[in-house]
Short mmCIF file of C-alpha atoms in Angstrom, two decimals:
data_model
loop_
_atom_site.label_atom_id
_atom_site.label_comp_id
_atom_site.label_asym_id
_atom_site.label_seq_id
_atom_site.Cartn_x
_atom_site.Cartn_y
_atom_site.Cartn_z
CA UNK A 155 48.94 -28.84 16.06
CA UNK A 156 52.74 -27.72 16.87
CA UNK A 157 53.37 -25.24 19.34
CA UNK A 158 54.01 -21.93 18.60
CA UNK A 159 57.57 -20.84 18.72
CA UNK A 160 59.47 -17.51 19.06
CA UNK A 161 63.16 -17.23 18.13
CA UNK A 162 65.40 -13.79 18.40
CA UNK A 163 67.62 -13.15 15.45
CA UNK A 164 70.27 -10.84 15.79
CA UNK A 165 71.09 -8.82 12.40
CA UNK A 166 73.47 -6.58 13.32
CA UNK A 167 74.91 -5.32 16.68
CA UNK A 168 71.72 -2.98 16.99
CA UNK A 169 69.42 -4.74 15.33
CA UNK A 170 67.70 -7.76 16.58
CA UNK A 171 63.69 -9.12 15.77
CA UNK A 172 61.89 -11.27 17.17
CA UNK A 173 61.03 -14.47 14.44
CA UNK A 174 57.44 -15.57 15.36
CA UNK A 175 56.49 -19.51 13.83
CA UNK A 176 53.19 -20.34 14.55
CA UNK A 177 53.00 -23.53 13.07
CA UNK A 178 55.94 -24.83 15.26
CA UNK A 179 59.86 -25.39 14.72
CA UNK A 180 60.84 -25.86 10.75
CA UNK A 181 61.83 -29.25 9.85
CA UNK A 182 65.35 -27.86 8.25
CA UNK A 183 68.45 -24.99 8.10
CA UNK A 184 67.10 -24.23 4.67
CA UNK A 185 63.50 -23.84 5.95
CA UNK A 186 64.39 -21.46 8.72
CA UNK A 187 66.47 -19.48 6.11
CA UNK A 188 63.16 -18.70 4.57
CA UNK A 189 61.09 -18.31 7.29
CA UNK A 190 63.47 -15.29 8.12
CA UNK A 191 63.94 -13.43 4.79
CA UNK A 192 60.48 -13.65 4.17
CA UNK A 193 59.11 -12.51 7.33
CA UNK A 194 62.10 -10.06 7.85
CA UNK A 195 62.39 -8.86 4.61
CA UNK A 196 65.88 -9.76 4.25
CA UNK A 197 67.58 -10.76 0.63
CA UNK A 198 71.10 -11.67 -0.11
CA UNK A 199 73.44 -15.08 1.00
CA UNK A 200 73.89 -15.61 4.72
CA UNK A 201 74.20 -18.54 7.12
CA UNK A 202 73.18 -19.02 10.54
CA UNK A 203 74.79 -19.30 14.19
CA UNK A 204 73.07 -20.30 17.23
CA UNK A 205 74.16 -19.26 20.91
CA UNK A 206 75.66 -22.59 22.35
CA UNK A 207 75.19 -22.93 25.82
CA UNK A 208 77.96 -25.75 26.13
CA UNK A 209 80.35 -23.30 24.47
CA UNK A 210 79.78 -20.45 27.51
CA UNK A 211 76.80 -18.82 25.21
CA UNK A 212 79.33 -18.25 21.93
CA UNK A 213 77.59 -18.33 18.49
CA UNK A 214 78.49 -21.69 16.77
CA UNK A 215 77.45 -22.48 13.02
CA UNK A 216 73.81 -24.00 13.02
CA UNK A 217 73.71 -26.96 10.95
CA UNK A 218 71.38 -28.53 13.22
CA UNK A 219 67.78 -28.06 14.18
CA UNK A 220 67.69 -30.33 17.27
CA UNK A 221 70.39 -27.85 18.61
CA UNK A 222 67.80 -24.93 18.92
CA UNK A 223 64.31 -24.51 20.71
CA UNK A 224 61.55 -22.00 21.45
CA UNK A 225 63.00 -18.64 22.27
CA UNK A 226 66.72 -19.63 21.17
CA UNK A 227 69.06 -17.14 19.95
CA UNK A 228 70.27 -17.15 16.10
CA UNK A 229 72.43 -15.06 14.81
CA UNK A 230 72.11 -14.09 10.76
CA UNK A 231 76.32 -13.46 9.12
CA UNK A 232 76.00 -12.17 5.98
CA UNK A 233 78.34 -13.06 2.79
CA UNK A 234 80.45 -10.45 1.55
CA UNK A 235 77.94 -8.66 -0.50
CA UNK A 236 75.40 -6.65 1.55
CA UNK A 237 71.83 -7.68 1.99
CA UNK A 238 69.19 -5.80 0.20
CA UNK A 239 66.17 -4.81 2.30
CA UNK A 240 62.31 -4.43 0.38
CA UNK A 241 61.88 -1.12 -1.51
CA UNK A 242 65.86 -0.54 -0.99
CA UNK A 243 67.51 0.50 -4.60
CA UNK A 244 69.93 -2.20 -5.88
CA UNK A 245 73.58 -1.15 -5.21
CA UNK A 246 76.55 -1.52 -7.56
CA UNK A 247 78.19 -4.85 -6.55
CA UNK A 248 81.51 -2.77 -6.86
CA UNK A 249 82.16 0.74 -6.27
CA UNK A 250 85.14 2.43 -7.85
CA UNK A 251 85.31 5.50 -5.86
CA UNK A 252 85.97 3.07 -2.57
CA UNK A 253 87.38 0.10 -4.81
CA UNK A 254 85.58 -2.07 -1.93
CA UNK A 255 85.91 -5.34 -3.75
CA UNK A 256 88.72 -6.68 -6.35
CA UNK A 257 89.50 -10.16 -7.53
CA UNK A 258 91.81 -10.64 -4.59
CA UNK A 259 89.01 -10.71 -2.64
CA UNK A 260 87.54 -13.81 -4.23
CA UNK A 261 90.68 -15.17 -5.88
CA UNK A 262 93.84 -14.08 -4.30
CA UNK A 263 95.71 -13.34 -7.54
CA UNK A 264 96.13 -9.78 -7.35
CA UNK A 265 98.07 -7.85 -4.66
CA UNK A 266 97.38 -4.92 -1.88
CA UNK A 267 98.13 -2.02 -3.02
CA UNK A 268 97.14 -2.49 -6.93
CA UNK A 269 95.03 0.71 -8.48
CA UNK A 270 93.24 -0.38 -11.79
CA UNK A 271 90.23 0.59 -13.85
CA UNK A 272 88.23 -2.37 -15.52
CA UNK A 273 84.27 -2.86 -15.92
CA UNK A 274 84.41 -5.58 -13.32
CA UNK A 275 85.51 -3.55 -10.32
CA UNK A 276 82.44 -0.47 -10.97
CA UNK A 277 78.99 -0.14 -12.55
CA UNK A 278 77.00 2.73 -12.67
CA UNK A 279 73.86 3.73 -10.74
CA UNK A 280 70.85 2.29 -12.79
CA UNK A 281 67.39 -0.10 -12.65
CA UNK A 282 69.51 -2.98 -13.78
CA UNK A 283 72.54 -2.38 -11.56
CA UNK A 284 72.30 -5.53 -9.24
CA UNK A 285 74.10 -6.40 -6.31
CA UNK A 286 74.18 -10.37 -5.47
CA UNK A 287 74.88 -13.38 -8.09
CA UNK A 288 72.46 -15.74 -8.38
CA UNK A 289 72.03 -17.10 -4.68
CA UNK A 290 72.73 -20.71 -3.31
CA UNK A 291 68.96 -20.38 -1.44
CA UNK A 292 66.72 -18.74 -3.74
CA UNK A 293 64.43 -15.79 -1.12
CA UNK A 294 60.82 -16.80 -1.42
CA UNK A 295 59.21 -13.11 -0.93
CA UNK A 296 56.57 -12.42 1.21
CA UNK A 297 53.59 -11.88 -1.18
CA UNK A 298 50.48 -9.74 -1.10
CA UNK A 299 48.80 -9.13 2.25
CA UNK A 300 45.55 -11.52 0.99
CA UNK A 301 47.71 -14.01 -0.79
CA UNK A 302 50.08 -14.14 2.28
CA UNK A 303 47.39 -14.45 4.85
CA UNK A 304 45.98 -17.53 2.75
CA UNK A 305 48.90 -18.98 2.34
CA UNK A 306 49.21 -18.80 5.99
CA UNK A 307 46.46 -20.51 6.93
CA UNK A 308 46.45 -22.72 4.38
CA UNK A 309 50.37 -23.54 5.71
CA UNK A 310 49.31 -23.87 9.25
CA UNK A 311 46.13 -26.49 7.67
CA UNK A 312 48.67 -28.72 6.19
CA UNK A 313 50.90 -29.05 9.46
CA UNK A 314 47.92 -30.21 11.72
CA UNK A 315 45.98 -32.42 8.62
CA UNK A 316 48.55 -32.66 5.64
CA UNK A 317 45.66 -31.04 3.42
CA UNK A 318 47.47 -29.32 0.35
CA UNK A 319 45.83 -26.28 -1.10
CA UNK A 320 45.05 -25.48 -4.41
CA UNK A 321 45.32 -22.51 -5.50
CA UNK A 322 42.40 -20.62 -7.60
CA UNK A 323 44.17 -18.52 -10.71
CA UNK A 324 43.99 -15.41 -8.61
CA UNK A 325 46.40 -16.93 -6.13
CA UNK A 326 48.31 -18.51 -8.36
CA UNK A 327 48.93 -15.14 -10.23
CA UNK A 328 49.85 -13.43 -7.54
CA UNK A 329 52.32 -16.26 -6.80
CA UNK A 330 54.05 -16.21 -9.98
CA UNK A 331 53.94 -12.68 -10.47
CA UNK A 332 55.68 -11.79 -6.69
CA UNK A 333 58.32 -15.02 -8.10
CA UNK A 334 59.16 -13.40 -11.24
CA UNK A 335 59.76 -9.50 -9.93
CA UNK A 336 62.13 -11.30 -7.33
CA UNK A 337 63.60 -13.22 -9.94
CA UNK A 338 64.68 -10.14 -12.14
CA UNK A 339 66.68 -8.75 -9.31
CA UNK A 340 69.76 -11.47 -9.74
CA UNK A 341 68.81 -12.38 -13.74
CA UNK A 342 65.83 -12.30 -16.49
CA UNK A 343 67.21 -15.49 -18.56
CA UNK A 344 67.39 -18.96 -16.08
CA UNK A 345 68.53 -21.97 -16.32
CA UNK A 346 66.52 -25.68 -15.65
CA UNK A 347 68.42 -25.91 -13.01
CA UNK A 348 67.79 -22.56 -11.77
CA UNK A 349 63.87 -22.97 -12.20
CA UNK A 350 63.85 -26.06 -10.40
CA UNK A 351 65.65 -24.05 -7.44
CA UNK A 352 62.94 -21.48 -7.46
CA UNK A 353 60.09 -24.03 -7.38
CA UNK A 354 61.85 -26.19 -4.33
CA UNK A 355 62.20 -23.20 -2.63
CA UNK A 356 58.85 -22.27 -3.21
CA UNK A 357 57.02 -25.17 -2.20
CA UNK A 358 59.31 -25.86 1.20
CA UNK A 359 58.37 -22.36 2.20
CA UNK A 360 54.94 -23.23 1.62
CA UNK A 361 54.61 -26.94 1.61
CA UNK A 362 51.06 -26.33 1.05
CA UNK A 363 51.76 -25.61 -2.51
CA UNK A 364 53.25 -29.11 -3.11
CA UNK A 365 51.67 -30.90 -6.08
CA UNK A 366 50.06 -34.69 -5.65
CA UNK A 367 51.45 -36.89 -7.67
CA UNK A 368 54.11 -34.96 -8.66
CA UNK A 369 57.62 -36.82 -8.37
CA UNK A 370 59.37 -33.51 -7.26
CA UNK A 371 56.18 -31.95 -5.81
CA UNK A 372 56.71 -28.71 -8.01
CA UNK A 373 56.61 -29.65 -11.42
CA UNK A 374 53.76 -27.56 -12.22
CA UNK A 375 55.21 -24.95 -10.42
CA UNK A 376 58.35 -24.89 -12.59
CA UNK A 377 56.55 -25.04 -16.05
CA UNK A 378 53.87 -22.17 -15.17
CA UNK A 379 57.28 -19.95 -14.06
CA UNK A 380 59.07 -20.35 -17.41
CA UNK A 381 55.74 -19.30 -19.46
CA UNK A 382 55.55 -16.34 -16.29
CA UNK A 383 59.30 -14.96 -16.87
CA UNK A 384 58.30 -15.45 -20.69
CA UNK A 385 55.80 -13.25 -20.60
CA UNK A 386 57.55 -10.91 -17.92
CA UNK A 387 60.52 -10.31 -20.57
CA UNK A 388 57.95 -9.59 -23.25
CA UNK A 389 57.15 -6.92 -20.58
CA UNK A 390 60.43 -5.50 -20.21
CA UNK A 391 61.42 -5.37 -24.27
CA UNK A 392 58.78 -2.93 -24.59
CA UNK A 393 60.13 -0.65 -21.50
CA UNK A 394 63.39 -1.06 -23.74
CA UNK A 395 65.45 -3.40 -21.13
CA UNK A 396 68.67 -3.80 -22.99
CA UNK A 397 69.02 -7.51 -21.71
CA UNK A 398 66.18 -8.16 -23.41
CA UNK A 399 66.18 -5.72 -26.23
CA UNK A 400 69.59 -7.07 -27.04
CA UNK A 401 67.75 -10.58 -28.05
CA UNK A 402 65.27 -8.82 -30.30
CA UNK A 403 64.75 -10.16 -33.56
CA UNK A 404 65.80 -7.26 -35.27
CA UNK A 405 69.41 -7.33 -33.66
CA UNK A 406 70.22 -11.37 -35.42
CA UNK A 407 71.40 -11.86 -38.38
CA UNK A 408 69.30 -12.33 -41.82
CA UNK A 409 67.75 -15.75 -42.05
CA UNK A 410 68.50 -16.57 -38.48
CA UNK A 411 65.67 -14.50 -36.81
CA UNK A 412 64.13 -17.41 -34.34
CA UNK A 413 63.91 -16.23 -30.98
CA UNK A 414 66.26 -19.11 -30.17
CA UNK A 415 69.15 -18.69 -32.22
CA UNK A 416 72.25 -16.89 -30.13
CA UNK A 417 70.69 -15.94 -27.19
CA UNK A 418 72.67 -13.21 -25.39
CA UNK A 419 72.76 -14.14 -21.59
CA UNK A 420 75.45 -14.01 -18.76
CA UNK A 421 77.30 -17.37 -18.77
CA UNK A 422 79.88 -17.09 -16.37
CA UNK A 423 78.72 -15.34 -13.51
CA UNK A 424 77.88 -12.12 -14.40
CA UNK A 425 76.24 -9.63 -12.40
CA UNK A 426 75.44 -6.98 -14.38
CA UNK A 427 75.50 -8.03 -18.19
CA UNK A 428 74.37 -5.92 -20.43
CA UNK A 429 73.34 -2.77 -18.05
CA UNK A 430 70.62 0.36 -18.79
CA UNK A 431 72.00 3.92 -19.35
CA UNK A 432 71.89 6.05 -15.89
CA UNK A 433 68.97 7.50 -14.98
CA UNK A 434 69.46 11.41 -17.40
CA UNK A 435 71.64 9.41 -19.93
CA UNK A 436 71.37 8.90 -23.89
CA UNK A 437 74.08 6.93 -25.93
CA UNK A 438 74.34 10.26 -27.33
CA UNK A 439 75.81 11.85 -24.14
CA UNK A 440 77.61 9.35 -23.19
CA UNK A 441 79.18 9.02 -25.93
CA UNK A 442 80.18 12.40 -25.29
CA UNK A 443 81.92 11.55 -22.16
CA UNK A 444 83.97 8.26 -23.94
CA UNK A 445 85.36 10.69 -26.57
CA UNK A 446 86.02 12.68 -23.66
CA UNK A 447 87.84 10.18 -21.97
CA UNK A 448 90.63 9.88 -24.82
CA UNK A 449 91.96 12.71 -24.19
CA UNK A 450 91.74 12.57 -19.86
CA UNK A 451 93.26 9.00 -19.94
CA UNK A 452 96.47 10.80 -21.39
CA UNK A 453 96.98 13.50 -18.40
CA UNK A 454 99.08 12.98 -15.35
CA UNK A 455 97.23 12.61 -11.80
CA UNK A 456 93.73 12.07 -13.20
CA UNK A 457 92.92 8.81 -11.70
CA UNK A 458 89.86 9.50 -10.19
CA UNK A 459 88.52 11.74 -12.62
CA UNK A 460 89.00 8.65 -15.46
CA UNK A 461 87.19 6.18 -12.92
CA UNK A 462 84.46 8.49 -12.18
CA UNK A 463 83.65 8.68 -16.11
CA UNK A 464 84.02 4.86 -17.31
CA UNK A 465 82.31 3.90 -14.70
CA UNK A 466 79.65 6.60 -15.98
CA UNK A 467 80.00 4.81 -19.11
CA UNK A 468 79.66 1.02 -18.01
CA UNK A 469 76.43 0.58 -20.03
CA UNK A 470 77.55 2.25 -23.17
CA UNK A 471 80.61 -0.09 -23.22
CA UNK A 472 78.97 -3.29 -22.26
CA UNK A 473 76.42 -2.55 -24.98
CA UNK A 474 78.51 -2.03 -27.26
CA UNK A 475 80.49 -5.63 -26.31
CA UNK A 476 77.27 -7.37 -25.96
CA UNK A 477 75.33 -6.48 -29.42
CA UNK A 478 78.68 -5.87 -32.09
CA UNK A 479 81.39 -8.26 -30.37
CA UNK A 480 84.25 -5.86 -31.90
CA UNK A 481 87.55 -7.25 -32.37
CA UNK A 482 89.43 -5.85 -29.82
CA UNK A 483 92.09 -3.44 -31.63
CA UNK A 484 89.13 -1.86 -32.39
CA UNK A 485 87.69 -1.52 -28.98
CA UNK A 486 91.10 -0.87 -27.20
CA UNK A 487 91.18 2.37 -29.53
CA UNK A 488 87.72 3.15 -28.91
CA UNK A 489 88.57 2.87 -24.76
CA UNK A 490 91.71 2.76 -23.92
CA UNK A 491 91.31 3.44 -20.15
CA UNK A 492 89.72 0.37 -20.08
CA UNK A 493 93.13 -1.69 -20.66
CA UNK A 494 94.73 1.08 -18.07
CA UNK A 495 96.50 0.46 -15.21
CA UNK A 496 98.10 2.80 -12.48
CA UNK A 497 100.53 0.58 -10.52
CA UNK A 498 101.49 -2.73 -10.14
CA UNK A 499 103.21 -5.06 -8.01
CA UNK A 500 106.08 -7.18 -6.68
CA UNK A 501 106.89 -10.26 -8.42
CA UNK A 502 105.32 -13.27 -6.92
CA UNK A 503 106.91 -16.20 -7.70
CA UNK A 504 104.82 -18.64 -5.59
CA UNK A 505 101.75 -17.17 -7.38
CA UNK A 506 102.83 -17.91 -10.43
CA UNK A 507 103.82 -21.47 -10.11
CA UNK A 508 100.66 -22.27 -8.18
CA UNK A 509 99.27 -20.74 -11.52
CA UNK A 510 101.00 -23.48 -14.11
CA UNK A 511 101.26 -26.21 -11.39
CA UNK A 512 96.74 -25.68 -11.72
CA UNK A 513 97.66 -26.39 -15.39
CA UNK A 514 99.82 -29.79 -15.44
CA UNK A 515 97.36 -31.11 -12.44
CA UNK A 516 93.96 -30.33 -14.64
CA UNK A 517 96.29 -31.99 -17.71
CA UNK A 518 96.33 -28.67 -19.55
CA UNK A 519 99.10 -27.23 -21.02
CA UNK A 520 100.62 -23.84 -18.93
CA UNK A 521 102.34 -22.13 -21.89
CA UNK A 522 98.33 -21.87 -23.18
CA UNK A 523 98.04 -19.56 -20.26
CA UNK A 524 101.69 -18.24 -19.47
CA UNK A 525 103.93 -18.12 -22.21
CA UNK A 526 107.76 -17.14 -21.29
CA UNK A 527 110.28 -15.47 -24.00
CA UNK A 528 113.76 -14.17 -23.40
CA UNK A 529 114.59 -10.61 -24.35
CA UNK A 530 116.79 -11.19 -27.04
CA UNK A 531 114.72 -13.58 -29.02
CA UNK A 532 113.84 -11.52 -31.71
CA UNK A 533 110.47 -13.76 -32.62
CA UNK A 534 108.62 -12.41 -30.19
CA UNK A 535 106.85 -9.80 -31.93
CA UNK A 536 105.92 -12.70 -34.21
CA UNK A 537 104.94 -14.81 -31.31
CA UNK A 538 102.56 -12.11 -29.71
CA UNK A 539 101.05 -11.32 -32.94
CA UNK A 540 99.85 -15.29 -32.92
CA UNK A 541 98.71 -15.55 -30.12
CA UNK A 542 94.78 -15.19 -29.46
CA UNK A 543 94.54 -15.28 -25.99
CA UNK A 544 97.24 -15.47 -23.09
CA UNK A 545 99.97 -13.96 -21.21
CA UNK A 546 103.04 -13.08 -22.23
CA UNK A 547 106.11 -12.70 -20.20
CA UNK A 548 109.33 -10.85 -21.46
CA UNK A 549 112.55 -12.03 -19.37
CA UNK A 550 116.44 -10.96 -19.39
CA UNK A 551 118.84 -13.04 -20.58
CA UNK A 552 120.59 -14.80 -17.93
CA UNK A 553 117.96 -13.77 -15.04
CA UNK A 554 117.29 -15.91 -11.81
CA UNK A 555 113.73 -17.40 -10.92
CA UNK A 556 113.45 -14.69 -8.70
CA UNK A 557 114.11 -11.65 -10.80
CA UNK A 558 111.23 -9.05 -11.95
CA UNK A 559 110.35 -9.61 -15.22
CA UNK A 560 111.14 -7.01 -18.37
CA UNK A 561 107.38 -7.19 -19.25
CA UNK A 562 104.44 -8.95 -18.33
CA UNK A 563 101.48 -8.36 -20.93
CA UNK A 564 98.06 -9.02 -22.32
CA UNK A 565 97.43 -10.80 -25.61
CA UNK A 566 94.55 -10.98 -27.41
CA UNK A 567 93.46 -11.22 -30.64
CA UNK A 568 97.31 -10.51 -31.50
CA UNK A 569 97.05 -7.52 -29.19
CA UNK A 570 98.49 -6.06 -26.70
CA UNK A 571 95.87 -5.02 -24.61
CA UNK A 572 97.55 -4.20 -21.00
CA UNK A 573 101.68 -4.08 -20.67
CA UNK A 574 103.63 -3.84 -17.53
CA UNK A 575 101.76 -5.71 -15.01
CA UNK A 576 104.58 -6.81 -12.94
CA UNK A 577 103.64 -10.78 -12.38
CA UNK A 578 101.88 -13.18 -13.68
CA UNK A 579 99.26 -13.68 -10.96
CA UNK A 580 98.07 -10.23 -11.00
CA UNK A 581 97.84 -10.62 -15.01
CA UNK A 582 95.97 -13.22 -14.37
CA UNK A 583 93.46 -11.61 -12.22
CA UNK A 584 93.12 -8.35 -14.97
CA UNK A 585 92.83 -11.21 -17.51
CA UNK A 586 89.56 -12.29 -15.78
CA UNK A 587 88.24 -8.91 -15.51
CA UNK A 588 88.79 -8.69 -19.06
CA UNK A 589 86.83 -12.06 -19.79
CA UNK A 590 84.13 -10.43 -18.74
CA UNK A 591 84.60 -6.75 -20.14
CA UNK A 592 85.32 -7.63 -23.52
CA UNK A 593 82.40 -10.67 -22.80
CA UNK A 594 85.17 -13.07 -23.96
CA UNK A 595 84.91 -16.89 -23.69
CA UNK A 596 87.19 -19.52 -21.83
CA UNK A 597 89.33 -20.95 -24.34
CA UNK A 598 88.65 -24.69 -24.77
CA UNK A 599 92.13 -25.59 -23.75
CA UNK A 600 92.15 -23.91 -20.86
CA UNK A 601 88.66 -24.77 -19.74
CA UNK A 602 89.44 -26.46 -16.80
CA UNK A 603 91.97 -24.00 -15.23
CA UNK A 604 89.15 -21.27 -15.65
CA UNK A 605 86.33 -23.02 -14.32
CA UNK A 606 88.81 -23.56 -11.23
CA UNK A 607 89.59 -19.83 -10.77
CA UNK A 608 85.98 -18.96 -11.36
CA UNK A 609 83.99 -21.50 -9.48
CA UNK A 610 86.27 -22.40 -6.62
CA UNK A 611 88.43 -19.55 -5.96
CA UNK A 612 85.74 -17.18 -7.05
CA UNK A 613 83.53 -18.72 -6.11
CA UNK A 614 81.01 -17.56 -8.74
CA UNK A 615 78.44 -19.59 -10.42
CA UNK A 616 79.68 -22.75 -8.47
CA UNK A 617 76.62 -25.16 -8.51
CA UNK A 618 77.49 -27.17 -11.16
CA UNK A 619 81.02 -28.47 -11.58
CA UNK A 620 82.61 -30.79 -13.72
CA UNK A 621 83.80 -34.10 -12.71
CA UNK A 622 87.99 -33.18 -12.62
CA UNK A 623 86.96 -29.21 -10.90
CA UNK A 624 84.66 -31.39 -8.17
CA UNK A 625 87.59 -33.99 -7.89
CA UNK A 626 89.74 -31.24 -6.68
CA UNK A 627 87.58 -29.22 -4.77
CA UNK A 628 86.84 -32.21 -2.37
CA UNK A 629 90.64 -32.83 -2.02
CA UNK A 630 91.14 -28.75 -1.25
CA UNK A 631 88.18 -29.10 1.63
CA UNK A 632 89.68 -32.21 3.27
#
């Protein structure tokens, strides 16, 4: 039987644990990365960094388990978004009062100094509010104190005989129920892909659960958690979750009421899709506070007090997106501090051709995205009333490269939706935020371009790429 081993793991300047493995040193990174969310309670992305003695004691990236032994020192860096401890409330993933995260932070389109309102930057205080993505590791929780201590033992069995356990249906319940309430942190509709995450992560955390004769050694595993987060949705339309709600039978169309047919469910990264009311809210009052908001989105020096109430309103509006898709004259009347924006900035160039050279390279077409008129062509209102989805940029006659811009503005639908954004990167980077507001999709032409803004520079939803994205992203890591 392995050795017992003891590692330190440093969270935080003042806070350290000790990590206790009974059953000896894991086999892999991704193993340890388990082995210390479940037995420290610790959710969210991170990597690790050992304390490398030929490197005068600095941390240095583990990758690596031959580099550490019993009673090394690790060192846990978090991603951007904070971790969430056991029994801690889900924060908002962005907070408008401190404006803590914007697209520049993921995709360097936008500049310092930029003050906007859109859904993507704030979301109210509520059950569903989450605050991580779907995660690269998926955080096997540390189940009930009996189920744990079995799977403990059984664990530790397995390590010194390579007996596999199986599980009675008590066990396995308890399994599949602790799986599915970790699930519906991050989302309550998954992917294969995702399920077969879930499982693998499962059964290396507890290689006791593998399955005999299994090819992947959790393919029992999978199926019994699709018919689990089945049944757990069932659970949550009758406490009135509006991400499931939404899919209810009664909300499709006539003759179209399978539970299969348009399925409502986030498809490019989002966090918080389709939101509850906060806690003390009815549509009825907020809807209140939206018709309130027409009027306080017209007076001077009331920035704050407009962020404070759409970001009161989040659910209402992404509701009201999610279920009735409204054409979007319709909605920018119905919120117009939505398409609202405060300041903007200086003209950059560079951005902007980085922008349309993305285009030509992924053998799309830039004027889909970016489409340039002079100021005295008089077809312009013509032009923006065609166009469905893009950017449109207004220029004087006779100006250099370098010059601001008359206009730079938000089309959709044949709409102007936001004016006077200064550049075309930071249009750009509202243009995403709007994607997701409005719950718009990619246009087909532009598919490419947008799965490189989201996946790579985002860095959101970025397991699966497609052939010409992965192409690049191995030639931008080189």
């Amino acid at each position: 039987m392995a050795a017992m081993v003891k590692l330190r793991i440093i969270f935080s300047e003042n806070d350290s644990r000790r990590l206790i493995l009974p059953n000896g040193m894991p086999e892999s990174v991704s193993e340890l990365v388990q082995q210390i969310k479940g037995q420290c309670g610790v959710n969210g992305d991170f990597r690790l960094q050992f304390m490398d003695a030929e490197f005068g004691n600095e941390f240095t990236n583990l990758e690596s388990m031959s580099d550490i032994q019993d009673k090394s020192t690790i060192k846990v860096i978090f991603s951007s978004v904070a971790p969430v401890e056991p029994g801690e409330p889900l924060l908002p993933l962005y907070s408008s009062a401190a404006t803590s995260r914007t697209l520049d932070d993921s995709s360097s389109l936008s500049s310092p100094g930029n003050s906007f309102d859109t859904d993507i930057l704030s979301s109210p205080e509520s059950t569903s509010s989450r605050a991580t993505a779907w995660p690269d590791v998926f955080p096997i929780p540390r189940f009930s104190y009996d189920t744990q201590l079995q799977l403990d033992r059984a664990n530790a069995t397995f390590k010194e005989t390579g007996a596999l356990l199986n599980p009675d249906h008590k066990i396995k319940s308890a399994i599949l129920d602790g799986l599915a309430e970790t699930i519906v942190q991050y989302k309550v509709y998954l992917s294969d892909r995702e399920f077969d995450e879930v499982a693998e992560a499962l059964v290396t955390t507890h290689p006791c659960l593998k399955e005999p004769g299994s090819v992947t050694g959790y393919g029992g595993w999978k199926t019994s958690l699709k018919y689990k987060l089945a049944n757990y949705r069932t659970k949550l339309r009758r406490l009135g979750c509006p991400e499931v709600t939404v899919n209810s039978l009664k909300h499709k169309p006539d003759g179209k009421c399978t539970p299969a047919y348009g399925v409502k469910k986030p498809k490019k990264a989002e966090v918080n899709y389709c939101p509850t009311y906060p806690a003390g809210e009815t549509a009825e009052t907020l809807e209140e506070i939206r018709v309130d908001l027409l009027s306080e989105v017209k007076k001077k020096n009331n920035d704050h007090r407009v962020a404070a109430m759409m970001e009161k309103t989040l659910a209402l509006r992404r509701q009201e997106v999610i279920r009735e898709a409204p054409m979007i004259a319709d909605f920018k009347m119905r919120w117009p501090a939505l398409f609202h924006v405060c300041e903007t900035a200086a003209v950059e160039v560079r951005r902007e051709r980085i922008l349309k050279g993305l285009c030509v390279y992924l053998n799309e077409d830039p004027e889909k995205l970016v489409k340039d008129y002079l100021d005295v062509d008089k077809s312009i209102a013509t032009a923006i009333a065609e166009t469905v989805f893009g950017i449109c940029v207004i220029r004087s006659e006779g100006a250099e490269p370098g010059d601001d811009p008359q206009d730079v503005m938000i089309v959709l639908e044949g709409v102007e939706v936001m004016g006077e954004l200064g550049n075309v990167a930071f249009a750009v980077a509202m243009l995403l935020g709007l994607v997701y507001s409005l719950n718009l999709s990619y246009p087909p032409e532009l598919r490419y371009t947008f799965e490189v803004l989201q996946k790579i520079l985002m860095e959101l939803d970025a397991h699966k790429l497609s052939n010409k994205v992965q192409v690049l992203k191995t030639l931008l890591s080189r």
